[in-house]
mmCIF file of C-alpha atoms and ligand atoms in Angstrom:
data_model
loop_
_atom_site.group_PDB
_atom_site.id
_atom_site.type_symbol
_atom_site.label_atom_id
_atom_site.label_comp_id
_atom_site.label_asym_id
_atom_site.label_seq_id
_atom_site.Cartn_x
_atom_site.Cartn_y
_atom_site.Cartn_z
ATOM 1 C CA MET A 139 -6.602 -22.058 34.445
ATOM 2 C CA ASN A 140 -5.577 -20.682 38.082
ATOM 3 C CA LEU A 141 -8.503 -21.856 40.396
ATOM 4 C CA ILE A 142 -8.925 -21.832 44.178
ATOM 5 C CA LEU A 143 -11.106 -24.345 45.799
ATOM 6 C CA LEU A 144 -12.370 -22.913 49.153
ATOM 7 C CA GLY A 145 -14.294 -24.952 51.702
ATOM 8 C CA PRO A 146 -14.302 -26.394 55.077
ATOM 9 C CA PRO A 147 -12.424 -29.499 55.987
ATOM 10 C CA GLY A 148 -14.319 -32.522 54.563
ATOM 11 C CA ALA A 149 -16.076 -30.254 51.833
ATOM 12 C CA GLY A 150 -14.434 -32.458 49.023
ATOM 13 C CA LYS A 151 -11.758 -30.090 47.764
ATOM 14 C CA GLY A 152 -9.189 -32.843 47.459
ATOM 15 C CA THR A 153 -11.747 -35.040 45.805
ATOM 16 C CA GLN A 154 -12.851 -32.414 43.335
ATOM 17 C CA GLY A 155 -9.395 -30.956 42.816
ATOM 18 C CA ALA A 156 -8.023 -34.072 41.636
ATOM 19 C CA LEU A 157 -10.888 -34.601 39.162
ATOM 20 C CA LEU A 158 -10.501 -30.833 37.992
ATOM 21 C CA ALA A 159 -6.791 -31.156 37.847
ATOM 22 C CA SER A 160 -7.052 -34.212 35.269
ATOM 23 C CA HIS A 161 -10.093 -32.422 33.448
ATOM 24 C CA PHE A 162 -8.095 -29.251 32.718
ATOM 25 C CA ASP A 163 -4.804 -30.987 32.684
ATOM 26 C CA VAL A 164 -3.182 -28.785 35.298
ATOM 27 C CA PRO A 165 -1.341 -29.523 38.499
ATOM 28 C CA ARG A 166 -3.164 -29.559 41.872
ATOM 29 C CA ILE A 167 -1.400 -27.848 44.614
ATOM 30 C CA ALA A 168 -2.712 -29.043 47.857
ATOM 31 C CA THR A 169 -0.756 -27.642 50.657
ATOM 32 C CA GLY A 170 -2.230 -30.224 53.174
ATOM 33 C CA ASP A 171 -0.797 -33.289 51.055
ATOM 34 C CA LEU A 172 2.532 -31.389 50.687
ATOM 35 C CA LEU A 173 2.835 -30.912 54.333
ATOM 36 C CA ARG A 174 1.797 -34.492 55.190
ATOM 37 C CA GLU A 175 4.475 -35.772 52.720
ATOM 38 C CA ALA A 176 7.195 -33.457 54.521
ATOM 39 C CA VAL A 177 6.235 -34.864 57.768
ATOM 40 C CA ARG A 178 6.296 -38.473 56.378
ATOM 41 C CA ARG A 179 9.781 -37.970 55.220
ATOM 42 C CA GLY A 180 10.841 -36.014 58.333
ATOM 43 C CA THR A 181 12.169 -32.941 56.504
ATOM 44 C CA PRO A 182 12.907 -29.796 58.614
ATOM 45 C CA MET A 183 9.673 -28.266 57.080
ATOM 46 C CA GLY A 184 7.747 -31.363 58.197
ATOM 47 C CA GLN A 185 9.140 -31.039 61.755
ATOM 48 C CA LYS A 186 8.034 -27.473 61.895
ATOM 49 C CA ALA A 187 4.581 -28.284 60.739
ATOM 50 C CA GLN A 188 3.619 -31.396 62.522
ATOM 51 C CA SER A 189 2.601 -29.876 65.945
ATOM 52 C CA TYR A 190 0.403 -27.464 64.182
ATOM 53 C CA MET A 191 -1.287 -30.094 62.051
ATOM 54 C CA ASP A 192 -1.665 -32.521 65.008
ATOM 55 C CA ALA A 193 -3.414 -29.654 66.862
ATOM 56 C CA GLY A 194 -5.732 -28.613 63.818
ATOM 57 C CA GLU A 195 -4.072 -25.186 63.685
ATOM 58 C CA LEU A 196 -2.840 -23.362 60.803
ATOM 59 C CA VAL A 197 0.998 -23.962 59.876
ATOM 60 C CA PRO A 198 2.703 -20.624 60.072
ATOM 61 C CA ASP A 199 2.463 -18.454 56.858
ATOM 62 C CA PRO A 200 6.163 -18.221 56.193
ATOM 63 C CA VAL A 201 6.344 -22.127 56.094
ATOM 64 C CA ILE A 202 3.330 -22.169 53.847
ATOM 65 C CA LEU A 203 4.464 -19.358 51.472
ATOM 66 C CA GLY A 204 7.838 -20.796 50.977
ATOM 67 C CA LEU A 205 6.374 -24.077 50.024
ATOM 68 C CA VAL A 206 3.818 -22.697 47.596
ATOM 69 C CA ARG A 207 6.492 -20.405 46.051
ATOM 70 C CA GLU A 208 8.739 -23.316 45.345
ATOM 71 C CA VAL A 209 5.961 -25.534 43.827
ATOM 72 C CA LEU A 210 4.491 -22.784 41.660
ATOM 73 C CA GLU A 211 7.984 -21.688 40.462
ATOM 74 C CA ASP A 212 8.848 -25.227 39.738
ATOM 75 C CA HIS A 213 5.514 -25.734 37.620
ATOM 76 C CA ALA A 214 5.903 -22.460 35.972
ATOM 77 C CA GLY A 215 9.377 -23.263 34.890
ATOM 78 C CA SER A 216 8.792 -26.636 33.669
ATOM 79 C CA SER A 217 5.853 -25.671 31.640
ATOM 80 C CA SER A 218 7.455 -23.358 29.334
ATOM 81 C CA GLY A 219 10.619 -23.880 27.134
ATOM 82 C CA SER A 220 11.248 -20.300 26.870
ATOM 83 C CA GLY A 221 11.378 -19.674 30.607
ATOM 84 C CA ASP A 222 8.440 -17.176 30.259
ATOM 85 C CA SER A 223 6.138 -18.254 33.088
ATOM 86 C CA GLY A 224 3.069 -16.622 31.408
ATOM 87 C CA ASP A 225 3.005 -19.786 29.487
ATOM 88 C CA SER A 226 2.132 -22.039 32.514
ATOM 89 C CA PRO A 227 -1.191 -23.670 32.227
ATOM 90 C CA GLY A 228 -1.954 -22.739 35.926
ATOM 91 C CA ALA A 229 -2.852 -24.899 38.942
ATOM 92 C CA ILE A 230 -5.751 -25.956 40.998
ATOM 93 C CA PHE A 231 -5.250 -24.520 44.639
ATOM 94 C CA ASP A 232 -6.619 -27.004 47.235
ATOM 95 C CA GLY A 233 -6.407 -25.916 50.844
ATOM 96 C CA PHE A 234 -4.503 -22.683 50.194
ATOM 97 C CA PRO A 235 -4.880 -19.736 50.708
ATOM 98 C CA ARG A 236 -6.227 -20.412 54.261
ATOM 99 C CA ASN A 237 -6.288 -16.703 55.570
ATOM 100 C CA ILE A 238 -6.102 -13.205 54.134
ATOM 101 C CA PRO A 239 -2.301 -12.831 54.322
ATOM 102 C CA GLN A 240 -1.825 -15.969 52.355
ATOM 103 C CA ALA A 241 -4.401 -14.725 49.709
ATOM 104 C CA GLU A 242 -2.424 -11.405 49.630
ATOM 105 C CA ALA A 243 0.788 -13.349 49.072
ATOM 106 C CA LEU A 244 -0.735 -15.515 46.425
ATOM 107 C CA ASP A 245 -1.981 -12.269 44.540
ATOM 108 C CA GLU A 246 1.647 -10.931 44.616
ATOM 109 C CA LEU A 247 3.139 -14.250 43.564
ATOM 110 C CA LEU A 248 0.833 -14.770 40.511
ATOM 111 C CA GLU A 249 1.622 -11.306 39.466
ATOM 112 C CA GLU A 250 5.310 -11.882 39.671
ATOM 113 C CA LEU A 251 5.101 -14.972 37.878
ATOM 114 C CA ASN A 252 3.057 -13.212 35.183
ATOM 115 C CA MET A 253 -0.196 -15.227 35.892
ATOM 116 C CA SER A 254 -3.583 -14.321 37.171
ATOM 117 C CA LEU A 255 -6.425 -15.965 39.023
ATOM 118 C CA ASP A 256 -9.512 -17.236 36.936
ATOM 119 C CA ALA A 257 -11.959 -18.448 39.441
ATOM 120 C CA VAL A 258 -12.582 -19.102 43.341
ATOM 121 C CA ILE A 259 -15.110 -21.901 43.967
ATOM 122 C CA LEU A 260 -16.499 -22.283 47.447
ATOM 123 C CA VAL A 261 -17.675 -25.979 48.028
ATOM 124 C CA ASP A 262 -20.517 -25.478 50.416
ATOM 125 C CA VAL A 263 -21.401 -28.604 52.840
ATOM 126 C CA PRO A 264 -23.426 -28.792 55.958
ATOM 127 C CA ASP A 265 -21.462 -29.267 59.140
ATOM 128 C CA ASP A 266 -23.183 -32.663 60.012
ATOM 129 C CA VAL A 267 -22.143 -34.004 56.612
ATOM 130 C CA LEU A 268 -18.613 -32.762 56.985
ATOM 131 C CA VAL A 269 -18.339 -34.557 60.402
ATOM 132 C CA LYS A 270 -19.695 -37.842 58.866
ATOM 133 C CA ARG A 271 -17.433 -37.586 55.858
ATOM 134 C CA LEU A 272 -14.229 -36.751 58.003
ATOM 135 C CA SER A 273 -15.085 -39.671 60.366
ATOM 136 C CA GLY A 274 -15.117 -42.070 57.415
ATOM 137 C CA ARG A 275 -12.246 -40.643 55.538
ATOM 138 C CA ARG A 276 -9.437 -43.324 54.823
ATOM 139 C CA SER A 277 -6.275 -42.391 52.722
ATOM 140 C CA CYS A 278 -3.621 -44.281 51.061
ATOM 141 C CA PRO A 279 -0.235 -43.018 51.930
ATOM 142 C CA GLU A 280 1.370 -44.747 48.955
ATOM 143 C CA CYS A 281 -0.511 -43.160 46.142
ATOM 144 C CA GLY A 282 -2.701 -40.414 47.719
ATOM 145 C CA LYS A 283 -6.086 -42.092 46.706
ATOM 146 C CA VAL A 284 -8.819 -41.104 49.246
ATOM 147 C CA HIS A 285 -11.876 -43.556 50.265
ATOM 148 C CA ASN A 286 -14.455 -43.172 52.476
ATOM 149 C CA ILE A 287 -15.893 -46.052 54.467
ATOM 150 C CA HIS A 288 -19.436 -44.468 54.511
ATOM 151 C CA TYR A 289 -19.498 -43.312 50.875
ATOM 152 C CA ASP A 290 -16.898 -44.942 48.829
ATOM 153 C CA PRO A 291 -15.507 -47.966 50.766
ATOM 154 C CA PRO A 292 -12.738 -49.967 49.214
ATOM 155 C CA SER A 293 -13.486 -53.413 47.727
ATOM 156 C CA GLU A 294 -11.225 -54.808 50.597
ATOM 157 C CA GLU A 295 -11.401 -53.277 53.931
ATOM 158 C CA GLY A 296 -8.433 -51.214 54.762
ATOM 159 C CA VAL A 297 -6.746 -51.709 51.384
ATOM 160 C CA CYS A 298 -6.441 -49.270 48.645
ATOM 161 C CA ASP A 299 -8.253 -50.067 45.399
ATOM 162 C CA ARG A 300 -5.880 -48.183 43.275
ATOM 163 C CA CYS A 301 -2.490 -49.548 44.446
ATOM 164 C CA GLY A 302 -3.091 -52.024 47.370
ATOM 165 C CA GLY A 303 -1.520 -49.944 49.884
ATOM 166 C CA THR A 304 -2.767 -49.889 53.587
ATOM 167 C CA LEU A 305 -5.288 -47.169 54.114
ATOM 168 C CA VAL A 306 -4.839 -45.104 57.152
ATOM 169 C CA GLU A 307 -7.132 -42.615 59.220
ATOM 170 C CA ARG A 308 -5.744 -39.206 59.403
ATOM 171 C CA ALA A 309 -4.779 -38.367 62.928
ATOM 172 C CA ASP A 310 -6.424 -34.816 62.671
ATOM 173 C CA ASP A 311 -9.779 -36.344 61.581
ATOM 174 C CA ALA A 312 -10.311 -37.417 65.321
ATOM 175 C CA PRO A 313 -13.589 -35.623 66.364
ATOM 176 C CA GLU A 314 -11.928 -33.181 68.823
ATOM 177 C CA THR A 315 -9.232 -31.978 66.149
ATOM 178 C CA VAL A 316 -12.213 -31.893 63.529
ATOM 179 C CA ARG A 317 -13.957 -29.358 65.908
ATOM 180 C CA LYS A 318 -10.732 -27.261 66.140
ATOM 181 C CA ARG A 319 -10.282 -27.295 62.402
ATOM 182 C CA LEU A 320 -13.860 -26.178 61.857
ATOM 183 C CA THR A 321 -13.449 -23.438 64.189
ATOM 184 C CA VAL A 322 -10.113 -22.442 62.543
ATOM 185 C CA TYR A 323 -11.910 -22.538 59.152
ATOM 186 C CA ARG A 324 -14.615 -20.124 60.475
ATOM 187 C CA GLN A 325 -12.173 -17.662 61.999
ATOM 188 C CA SER A 326 -9.328 -17.522 59.469
ATOM 189 C CA THR A 327 -10.540 -18.869 56.206
ATOM 190 C CA GLU A 328 -14.266 -17.790 55.742
ATOM 191 C CA PRO A 329 -13.232 -14.120 55.682
ATOM 192 C CA LEU A 330 -11.639 -15.108 52.290
ATOM 193 C CA ILE A 331 -15.147 -15.111 50.934
ATOM 194 C CA GLU A 332 -15.486 -11.474 51.417
ATOM 195 C CA PHE A 333 -11.953 -10.797 50.327
ATOM 196 C CA TYR A 334 -12.651 -12.617 46.934
ATOM 197 C CA ASP A 335 -16.123 -11.046 46.582
ATOM 198 C CA ASP A 336 -14.418 -7.652 46.597
ATOM 199 C CA SER A 337 -11.888 -8.870 44.051
ATOM 200 C CA PRO A 338 -11.904 -9.398 40.251
ATOM 201 C CA THR A 339 -12.848 -13.072 41.047
ATOM 202 C CA PRO A 340 -15.711 -13.206 43.193
ATOM 203 C CA VAL A 341 -16.617 -16.440 44.885
ATOM 204 C CA ARG A 342 -18.802 -18.859 43.079
ATOM 205 C CA ARG A 343 -20.697 -21.033 45.442
ATOM 206 C CA VAL A 344 -21.293 -24.755 44.579
ATOM 207 C CA ASP A 345 -23.601 -27.034 46.616
ATOM 208 C CA GLY A 346 -21.039 -29.633 47.614
ATOM 209 C CA ASP A 347 -23.679 -32.034 49.214
ATOM 210 C CA GLY A 348 -24.430 -34.888 46.945
ATOM 211 C CA PRO A 349 -22.562 -37.739 44.889
ATOM 212 C CA VAL A 350 -19.135 -36.749 43.719
ATOM 213 C CA LYS A 351 -19.914 -36.849 40.058
ATOM 214 C CA ILE A 352 -22.882 -34.535 40.483
ATOM 215 C CA VAL A 353 -20.695 -31.939 42.395
ATOM 216 C CA GLN A 354 -17.963 -32.156 39.754
ATOM 217 C CA LYS A 355 -20.753 -31.366 37.144
ATOM 218 C CA ARG A 356 -21.930 -28.375 39.363
ATOM 219 C CA ILE A 357 -18.413 -26.987 39.647
ATOM 220 C CA LEU A 358 -17.953 -27.545 35.756
ATOM 221 C CA GLU A 359 -21.106 -25.619 35.001
ATOM 222 C CA GLU A 360 -20.195 -22.949 37.278
ATOM 223 C CA LEU A 361 -16.937 -22.623 35.388
ATOM 224 C CA GLY A 362 -18.866 -22.418 32.172
ATOM 225 C CA GLY A 363 -18.709 -25.887 30.618
HETATM 226 P P1 ADP B 72 -11.133 -32.006 51.743
HETATM 227 O O1 ADP B 72 -10.225 -32.052 50.874
HETATM 228 O O2 ADP B 72 -12.157 -30.728 51.541
HETATM 229 O O3 ADP B 72 -10.916 -32.020 53.275
HETATM 230 P P2 ADP B 72 -11.806 -34.713 50.926
HETATM 231 O O4 ADP B 72 -11.950 -34.563 49.407
HETATM 232 O O5 ADP B 72 -10.651 -35.291 51.302
HETATM 233 O O6 ADP B 72 -12.086 -33.192 51.508
HETATM 234 O O7 ADP B 72 -13.247 -35.596 51.262
HETATM 235 C C1 ADP B 72 -13.411 -35.914 52.682
HETATM 236 C C2 ADP B 72 -13.955 -37.261 52.690
HETATM 237 O O8 ADP B 72 -15.357 -37.200 52.206
HETATM 238 C C3 ADP B 72 -13.213 -38.346 51.915
HETATM 239 O O9 ADP B 72 -13.286 -39.474 52.423
HETATM 240 C C4 ADP B 72 -13.903 -38.513 50.634
HETATM 241 O O10 ADP B 72 -13.851 -39.644 49.884
HETATM 242 C C5 ADP B 72 -15.290 -38.059 50.883
HETATM 243 N N1 ADP B 72 -16.139 -37.211 49.978
HETATM 244 C C6 ADP B 72 -15.628 -36.278 49.143
HETATM 245 N N2 ADP B 72 -16.606 -35.853 48.346
HETATM 246 C C7 ADP B 72 -17.765 -36.638 48.755
HETATM 247 C C8 ADP B 72 -19.145 -36.472 48.295
HETATM 248 N N3 ADP B 72 -19.511 -35.597 47.203
HETATM 249 N N4 ADP B 72 -19.977 -37.548 48.756
HETATM 250 C C9 ADP B 72 -19.513 -38.262 49.623
HETATM 251 N N5 ADP B 72 -18.326 -38.323 50.208
HETATM 252 C C10 ADP B 72 -17.373 -37.493 49.665
HETATM 253 P P1 AMP B 73 -5.882 -30.131 54.655
HETATM 254 O O1 AMP B 73 -5.286 -31.372 53.985
HETATM 255 O O2 AMP B 73 -6.105 -29.139 53.626
HETATM 256 O O3 AMP B 73 -7.050 -30.526 55.427
HETATM 257 O O4 AMP B 73 -4.829 -29.603 55.782
HETATM 258 C C1 AMP B 73 -4.363 -30.362 56.847
HETATM 259 C C2 AMP B 73 -3.672 -29.358 57.822
HETATM 260 O O5 AMP B 73 -2.491 -28.850 57.299
HETATM 261 C C3 AMP B 73 -4.224 -28.165 58.280
HETATM 262 O O6 AMP B 73 -5.231 -28.475 59.458
HETATM 263 C C4 AMP B 73 -3.175 -27.343 58.543
HETATM 264 O O7 AMP B 73 -2.678 -27.608 60.015
HETATM 265 C C5 AMP B 73 -2.199 -27.538 57.505
HETATM 266 N N1 AMP B 73 -2.436 -26.785 56.441
HETATM 267 C C6 AMP B 73 -2.773 -27.186 55.059
HETATM 268 N N2 AMP B 73 -2.733 -26.107 54.262
HETATM 269 C C7 AMP B 73 -2.410 -25.084 54.977
HETATM 270 C C8 AMP B 73 -2.401 -23.524 54.631
HETATM 271 N N3 AMP B 73 -2.789 -23.005 53.507
HETATM 272 N N4 AMP B 73 -1.942 -22.934 55.638
HETATM 273 C C9 AMP B 73 -1.799 -23.355 56.993
HETATM 274 N N5 AMP B 73 -1.877 -24.614 57.341
HETATM 275 C C10 AMP B 73 -2.168 -25.444 56.247
#
């Protein structure tokens, strides 16, 4: 199962991606999470990415494509004893691709690894809901769990329910950066809808406005069970 989750920031790609990854028992490849981890560790890639992320802009394609290739080759290699990457169970792509050159590069990479794309899901959420969700997002840097002070508050304020870590607000969830990220989404990422509609895997739209479990059910129904 190779599945792309498309949608604006705050649509719930990370939330649904984690549920789908566990449902289908495949890894979730979330470029945003990988980049934040690189920034946190201060790696050369993290140093290159940070200023773009802080500004709500896309990190340059060569950085992203190098990162995705590395992760995908790793998964393809580790899932097959024979070294034949065609045996790979696939992945849930969350936040990647973000523009047409990335989508073209993903096509090539999948072909090279003897894999194919199975579905593209667009998680649709109105802008006012996105803004409210992003203003309430609180993430745990220790275990990756994402809470929301409006919709899914932790039992103890500021403390991760899963691991007890200290929850943080993402710097790029500040209102002015959110505005920039939404503009970047409309300009660079939304054209992917037409790109995939003209491909063998047209976009399947799912209403992402509603409780997490209901949205998950809609996605699974769209995927045919
Ligand atoms: P994305 O990865 O698309 O940016 P997230 O999955 O991080 O979005 O979700 C953004 C915020 O909204 C998080 O705080 C998350 O807990 C919350 N959230 C996700 N899905 C829903 C939903 N269906 N209803 C309410 N809040 C949600
Ligand atoms: P996300 O966690 O998906 O909201 O991404 C956070 C930030 O990471 C984005 O605003 C970008 O700066 C950067 N980023 C994540 N994925 C990509 C990508 N595929 N291409 C370019 N930049 C990305």
